[in-house]
């Protein structure tokens, strides 16, 4: 049975946005059910929530909502939970011998806060220094999108993007900065419309002040880390 203390702890954890792991906490049986089976179950769950709130689901405007939300959860906003949707990581030889930093900036980011299931909207900036292998530019956007399409905390998302690119490119020299608005902060709770959250992960050479500064100068984000 939940005590008031437990409920207070749950509220505090959510509003403080404390994450507990760099891996998304998935159960081992996460994909025993097919996507269609999940949609069928979630559809009924959404119907139950709306009915509990007192809404009339025979209303023309509402009757399709449970199915619509279930499909959106499974196929779109949480589609990045499914490892089958992970972008194919084709890499190329660095024929130009370009040895400087490559920055893909202002990647549009739509994710979902795992504490409140409300949107996180922002921009990701990703950089790497090639050790002989390069990756297609759009692949960087796709990797950001894949990890964003999960219930997330921004710190974990930032780390997951860096780890994936490090693995794909075979180098530690990868960095990511995310600047995002959390609707759970902007539209409820503390209701601070203006605030945004910046997170950063710097691997390998990006741990050096000079390299990090170069990256931050490129993205014109003059934040002290
Ligand atoms: Zn939240």
Short mmCIF file of C-alpha atoms and ligand atoms in Angstrom, two decimals:
data_model
loop_
_atom_site.label_atom_id
_atom_site.label_comp_id
_atom_site.label_asym_id
_atom_site.label_seq_id
_atom_site.Cartn_x
_atom_site.Cartn_y
_atom_site.Cartn_z
CA UNK A 1 0.00 0.00 0.00
CA UNK A 2 1.29 3.46 -0.86
CA UNK A 3 1.83 5.83 2.02
CA UNK A 4 1.74 9.63 1.75
CA UNK A 5 5.54 9.55 2.04
CA UNK A 6 5.81 7.32 -1.04
CA UNK A 7 3.54 9.61 -3.01
CA UNK A 8 5.59 12.65 -1.99
CA UNK A 9 8.76 10.85 -3.10
CA UNK A 10 7.20 10.07 -6.48
CA UNK A 11 6.19 13.71 -6.99
CA UNK A 12 9.64 14.93 -5.97
CA UNK A 13 11.45 12.49 -8.27
CA UNK A 14 9.31 13.56 -11.21
CA UNK A 15 9.52 17.30 -10.64
CA UNK A 16 13.25 17.12 -10.00
CA UNK A 17 13.65 15.03 -13.17
CA UNK A 18 16.08 12.64 -11.62
CA UNK A 19 17.18 9.84 -13.96
CA UNK A 20 18.56 6.59 -12.61
CA UNK A 21 20.35 4.93 -15.54
CA UNK A 22 22.03 5.70 -18.88
CA UNK A 23 20.18 2.78 -20.47
CA UNK A 24 16.45 3.11 -20.97
CA UNK A 25 14.94 0.91 -18.24
CA UNK A 26 13.30 -1.71 -20.46
CA UNK A 27 12.12 -5.09 -19.18
CA UNK A 28 13.53 -8.24 -20.80
CA UNK A 29 10.05 -9.12 -22.12
CA UNK A 30 9.58 -5.68 -23.69
CA UNK A 31 9.02 -7.06 -27.19
CA UNK A 32 7.14 -10.28 -26.49
CA UNK A 33 4.00 -8.57 -27.70
CA UNK A 34 3.73 -7.42 -31.31
CA UNK A 35 3.09 -3.75 -32.08
CA UNK A 36 -0.51 -4.56 -33.02
CA UNK A 37 -1.06 -6.39 -29.72
CA UNK A 38 0.35 -3.41 -27.82
CA UNK A 39 -1.91 -1.01 -29.71
CA UNK A 40 -4.98 -3.12 -28.79
CA UNK A 41 -4.08 -3.07 -25.08
CA UNK A 42 -3.07 0.60 -24.92
CA UNK A 43 -6.24 1.60 -26.77
CA UNK A 44 -8.31 0.15 -23.91
CA UNK A 45 -6.05 1.78 -21.31
CA UNK A 46 -6.46 5.21 -22.91
CA UNK A 47 -10.21 4.66 -23.13
CA UNK A 48 -10.21 3.84 -19.42
CA UNK A 49 -8.30 7.02 -18.52
CA UNK A 50 -10.64 9.23 -20.54
CA UNK A 51 -13.74 7.53 -19.19
CA UNK A 52 -12.44 7.85 -15.63
CA UNK A 53 -12.02 11.57 -16.25
CA UNK A 54 -15.73 11.61 -17.10
CA UNK A 55 -15.53 12.07 -20.87
CA UNK A 56 -18.21 10.69 -23.16
CA UNK A 57 -16.40 8.46 -25.64
CA UNK A 58 -19.44 8.11 -27.85
CA UNK A 59 -18.90 11.75 -28.84
CA UNK A 60 -17.81 11.95 -32.49
CA UNK A 61 -14.74 14.00 -31.69
CA UNK A 62 -13.51 11.63 -28.95
CA UNK A 63 -14.44 8.18 -30.16
CA UNK A 64 -11.32 7.70 -32.27
CA UNK A 65 -8.94 9.07 -29.62
CA UNK A 66 -8.03 5.83 -27.79
CA UNK A 67 -6.93 4.09 -31.01
CA UNK A 68 -5.25 7.24 -32.34
CA UNK A 69 -3.22 7.69 -29.13
CA UNK A 70 -2.30 3.99 -28.94
CA UNK A 71 -0.96 3.99 -32.53
CA UNK A 72 0.92 7.23 -31.88
CA UNK A 73 2.56 5.83 -28.73
CA UNK A 74 3.65 2.54 -30.28
CA UNK A 75 4.58 3.67 -33.81
CA UNK A 76 5.66 7.27 -33.37
CA UNK A 77 6.43 9.05 -30.10
CA UNK A 78 7.73 5.88 -28.38
CA UNK A 79 8.74 4.06 -31.57
CA UNK A 80 12.42 4.43 -30.66
CA UNK A 81 12.04 1.84 -27.90
CA UNK A 82 12.02 -0.81 -30.60
CA UNK A 83 15.58 -1.85 -31.55
CA UNK A 84 14.29 -2.81 -35.01
CA UNK A 85 13.85 0.91 -35.68
CA UNK A 86 17.46 1.73 -34.91
CA UNK A 87 18.96 3.56 -37.92
CA UNK A 88 21.23 1.44 -40.05
CA UNK A 89 24.71 2.71 -39.33
CA UNK A 90 26.44 2.73 -42.70
CA UNK A 91 29.81 4.46 -42.53
CA UNK A 92 32.27 5.54 -45.21
CA UNK A 93 36.00 5.90 -45.50
CA UNK A 94 37.18 9.45 -44.90
CA UNK A 95 38.58 9.94 -48.43
CA UNK A 96 39.15 13.68 -48.10
CA UNK A 97 41.31 13.08 -45.04
CA UNK A 98 39.30 15.80 -43.37
CA UNK A 99 40.82 15.80 -39.91
CA UNK A 100 38.90 18.62 -38.29
CA UNK A 101 35.75 18.62 -36.28
CA UNK A 102 32.44 18.02 -38.04
CA UNK A 103 29.44 19.67 -36.40
CA UNK A 104 25.81 18.93 -37.21
CA UNK A 105 23.93 21.67 -35.43
CA UNK A 106 20.32 22.67 -34.81
CA UNK A 107 18.94 19.15 -35.18
CA UNK A 108 15.26 19.45 -34.31
CA UNK A 109 14.39 17.30 -31.35
CA UNK A 110 11.00 16.05 -30.19
CA UNK A 111 11.03 13.78 -27.19
CA UNK A 112 8.84 12.97 -24.21
CA UNK A 113 9.59 13.49 -20.52
CA UNK A 114 9.36 10.08 -18.84
CA UNK A 115 8.22 11.58 -15.55
CA UNK A 116 5.14 13.35 -16.90
CA UNK A 117 4.73 12.06 -20.47
CA UNK A 118 4.75 15.62 -21.77
CA UNK A 119 6.79 16.85 -24.76
CA UNK A 120 10.42 17.90 -24.71
CA UNK A 121 11.09 20.19 -27.68
CA UNK A 122 14.50 21.51 -28.59
CA UNK A 123 17.65 21.32 -30.60
CA UNK A 124 20.56 18.93 -30.52
CA UNK A 125 24.07 19.80 -31.68
CA UNK A 126 26.36 16.88 -32.41
CA UNK A 127 30.05 16.84 -33.30
CA UNK A 128 32.77 14.32 -34.00
CA UNK A 129 36.37 14.19 -35.13
CA UNK A 130 36.89 11.42 -37.67
CA UNK A 131 39.55 8.79 -37.10
CA UNK A 132 39.20 7.58 -40.69
CA UNK A 133 35.51 6.76 -40.75
CA UNK A 134 32.67 9.18 -41.53
CA UNK A 135 28.93 8.83 -41.30
CA UNK A 136 26.23 10.32 -43.55
CA UNK A 137 25.05 13.64 -42.15
CA UNK A 138 21.39 12.66 -42.07
CA UNK A 139 22.37 9.59 -40.05
CA UNK A 140 23.22 11.90 -37.17
CA UNK A 141 19.71 13.38 -37.31
CA UNK A 142 18.24 9.88 -37.45
CA UNK A 143 20.21 8.73 -34.40
CA UNK A 144 19.02 11.77 -32.44
CA UNK A 145 15.44 11.05 -33.49
CA UNK A 146 15.65 7.34 -32.64
CA UNK A 147 16.75 7.94 -29.05
CA UNK A 148 14.37 10.90 -28.69
CA UNK A 149 11.38 8.72 -29.54
CA UNK A 150 11.27 7.17 -26.09
CA UNK A 151 10.15 8.24 -22.67
CA UNK A 152 13.31 10.16 -21.75
CA UNK A 153 15.28 12.28 -19.37
CA UNK A 154 17.40 14.79 -21.24
CA UNK A 155 20.68 13.75 -19.60
CA UNK A 156 20.20 10.12 -20.67
CA UNK A 157 19.21 11.13 -24.20
CA UNK A 158 22.41 13.19 -24.54
CA UNK A 159 24.58 10.28 -23.35
CA UNK A 160 22.78 7.71 -25.54
CA UNK A 161 23.37 9.81 -28.67
CA UNK A 162 27.09 10.15 -27.89
CA UNK A 163 27.53 6.44 -27.06
CA UNK A 164 25.81 5.38 -30.28
CA UNK A 165 27.94 7.66 -32.45
CA UNK A 166 31.10 6.56 -30.65
CA UNK A 167 30.23 2.97 -31.45
CA UNK A 168 29.29 3.68 -35.09
CA UNK A 169 32.38 5.82 -35.79
CA UNK A 170 34.85 3.80 -33.71
CA UNK A 171 36.12 6.85 -31.84
CA UNK A 172 35.67 8.43 -28.44
CA UNK A 173 35.81 11.90 -30.00
CA UNK A 174 32.08 12.63 -30.07
CA UNK A 175 30.11 15.37 -28.33
CA UNK A 176 26.48 16.38 -28.01
CA UNK A 177 24.74 19.42 -26.55
CA UNK A 178 20.98 19.58 -26.22
CA UNK A 179 19.01 22.74 -25.48
CA UNK A 180 15.35 21.92 -24.91
CA UNK A 181 12.11 23.07 -23.38
CA UNK A 182 10.21 20.66 -21.16
CA UNK A 183 6.49 21.25 -21.30
CA UNK A 184 6.15 19.76 -17.81
CA UNK A 185 8.16 22.75 -16.56
CA UNK A 186 6.78 25.34 -18.99
CA UNK A 187 3.07 24.55 -18.84
CA UNK A 188 2.48 23.05 -15.39
CA UNK A 189 4.25 22.69 -12.03
CA UNK A 190 6.52 25.73 -11.76
CA UNK A 191 5.08 27.12 -15.07
CA UNK A 192 8.23 28.82 -16.22
CA UNK A 193 7.61 29.58 -19.88
CA UNK A 194 11.07 30.97 -20.60
CA UNK A 195 13.38 28.37 -19.09
CA UNK A 196 15.12 25.74 -21.13
CA UNK A 197 17.47 22.95 -20.11
CA UNK A 198 20.97 22.48 -21.50
CA UNK A 199 22.78 19.16 -21.22
CA UNK A 200 26.13 18.17 -22.66
CA UNK A 201 28.24 15.07 -23.04
CA UNK A 202 31.86 15.38 -24.19
CA UNK A 203 33.81 12.28 -25.17
CA UNK A 204 37.53 11.84 -25.90
CA UNK A 205 39.17 14.96 -27.38
CA UNK A 206 36.10 17.03 -26.47
CA UNK A 207 37.08 16.75 -22.82
CA UNK A 208 39.91 19.17 -23.64
CA UNK A 209 38.97 22.79 -23.00
CA UNK A 210 40.22 23.98 -26.42
CA UNK A 211 38.30 21.40 -28.46
CA UNK A 212 35.19 21.85 -26.40
CA UNK A 213 35.39 25.63 -26.84
CA UNK A 214 35.73 25.24 -30.62
CA UNK A 215 32.58 23.11 -30.72
CA UNK A 216 30.63 25.53 -28.53
CA UNK A 217 31.80 28.47 -30.66
CA UNK A 218 30.47 26.70 -33.76
CA UNK A 219 27.07 26.24 -32.21
CA UNK A 220 27.20 29.75 -30.72
CA UNK A 221 26.14 28.52 -27.36
CA UNK A 222 28.24 30.53 -24.99
CA UNK A 223 27.53 28.49 -21.91
CA UNK A 224 30.20 27.70 -19.33
CA UNK A 225 30.54 23.99 -18.68
ZN1 LIG B 1 8.73 16.15 -16.68
#
